[in-house]
């Protein structure tokens, strides 16, 4: 296989680091692949732009950003309309979410006047794209800040938001054995990168396994994302009063580390193809693993935050009015030839919205995890169950009882 120049260069840097300090934990390898200061996959901003390797909810349909703006407006209103009120977006990627959010937020003049939108993006390349997408589009004040800059603005009143950011943090790959847990490290052998099992690389991993009461069966592999709970602890510490909303794929620990899940959830994406060749194409493919929401909740609660809900993206967006975005069939005229084009556009939009909300698609793969900091209302619109009322009405009706209205419709919070 012919490796692109960037992968060859990164591979030789990784090999040099291994030569200097010995085998490196897989988490360090993943950190270099994604965030090497020059050659990293996210540093270079290659993946999402033209939809090369992945597409996120933000890039699929405007409803995602717009509905989150509706949710944010309710948070602000019920907090007593404070000014300034901060919305901090972490990892804004291509800037689609910010663009849709800001357009919707501008519909309420008082909210727009109070809103300060902060973007935290470590990649210069992605920051440039965000700036050019958002330039001249809004009168709401925008600022790009780094983590230190954000520390300087704390304590904040508002909402912190991250969509598909924490799943891209480096993971330690731990494997059960008869002699206890071992960790996958990367070594150089026969001129190439290979995996090898060694003792755990950090006491923090042992603490994590103990806190999670996690015992892996021999041969069972788990991806341990130590960085995500640390990030949650830091994010909660930034807030005086408000919310932290994380949207991502993940599970509670009991499901994520269940013995039947033998090989963890780590995956690589290259040109929309999923693969498990984690050591291949360093710096030129995405690497991502599911989140452990139990560990995130534990970290948040230890810092004084409250978990207000863990629900599916589908329920969250539907509760906020996702169906308002269903396109109205266009009345085009056959003379102008518009009818066909408008119908195609309308079908495309409908399909995109379905992708966001349908179970089996992003609707239930993605979860919305909501934390409250300080004394804030917990009954947010996005966590409500408007469909429960119609189910109850239907259940008492003599005809057409609801089919399949089962535990799948139960809120998890
Ligand atoms: C998969 S993209 C998601 C993009 C975007 N949130 C969306 O909805 O399309 C991951 C993003 O997280 C950023 N990122 C990675 N680590 C980060 C961190 N510690 N803080 C903020 N952003 C980070 C990456 O540079 C990239 O912009």
Short mmCIF file of C-alpha atoms and ligand atoms in Angstrom, two decimals, residues 35 42 54 56 58 89-93 120-123 126 147 163-165 169 231, ligand 1:
data_model
loop_
_atom_site.label_atom_id
_atom_site.label_comp_id
_atom_site.label_asym_id
_atom_site.label_seq_id
_atom_site.Cartn_x
_atom_site.Cartn_y
_atom_site.Cartn_z
CA UNK A 35 -3.23 16.06 17.13
CA UNK A 42 -7.50 17.11 13.11
CA UNK A 54 -17.16 11.49 8.25
CA UNK A 56 -21.71 14.93 11.59
CA UNK A 58 -24.23 19.58 12.10
CA UNK A 89 -18.96 25.53 21.34
CA UNK A 90 -16.04 23.10 21.59
CA UNK A 91 -14.61 21.60 18.40
CA UNK A 92 -16.80 23.53 15.92
CA UNK A 93 -15.34 21.59 12.95
CA UNK A 120 -12.82 26.61 21.10
CA UNK A 121 -10.94 25.03 18.20
CA UNK A 122 -7.37 23.76 18.60
CA UNK A 123 -6.84 23.30 14.84
CA UNK A 126 -10.37 24.37 11.00
CA UNK A 147 -8.55 26.66 26.85
CA UNK A 163 -20.90 17.58 19.50
CA UNK A 164 -18.67 14.65 18.50
CA UNK A 165 -15.60 16.02 20.25
CA UNK A 169 -9.93 11.98 22.53
CA UNK A 231 -12.30 17.34 30.39
C1 LIG B 1 -15.46 15.13 14.59
S1 LIG B 1 -15.08 16.83 14.65
C2 LIG B 1 -16.67 17.43 15.15
C3 LIG B 1 -16.97 18.76 14.54
C4 LIG B 1 -18.22 19.49 14.97
N1 LIG B 1 -18.46 19.50 16.39
C5 LIG B 1 -19.45 19.04 14.24
O1 LIG B 1 -20.49 18.91 14.84
O2 LIG B 1 -19.37 18.85 13.01
C6 LIG B 1 -14.09 16.99 16.12
C7 LIG B 1 -13.70 18.43 16.43
O3 LIG B 1 -13.19 18.53 17.77
C8 LIG B 1 -12.01 19.31 17.77
N2 LIG B 1 -11.29 19.02 19.01
C9 LIG B 1 -10.51 17.97 19.31
N3 LIG B 1 -10.06 18.07 20.58
C10 LIG B 1 -10.58 19.19 21.11
C11 LIG B 1 -10.50 19.85 22.37
N4 LIG B 1 -9.78 19.33 23.37
N5 LIG B 1 -11.18 20.99 22.55
C12 LIG B 1 -11.93 21.52 21.56
N6 LIG B 1 -12.04 20.95 20.34
C13 LIG B 1 -11.37 19.80 20.11
C14 LIG B 1 -11.36 18.94 16.46
O4 LIG B 1 -10.35 19.81 16.06
C15 LIG B 1 -12.60 18.99 15.54
O5 LIG B 1 -12.93 20.30 15.21
#
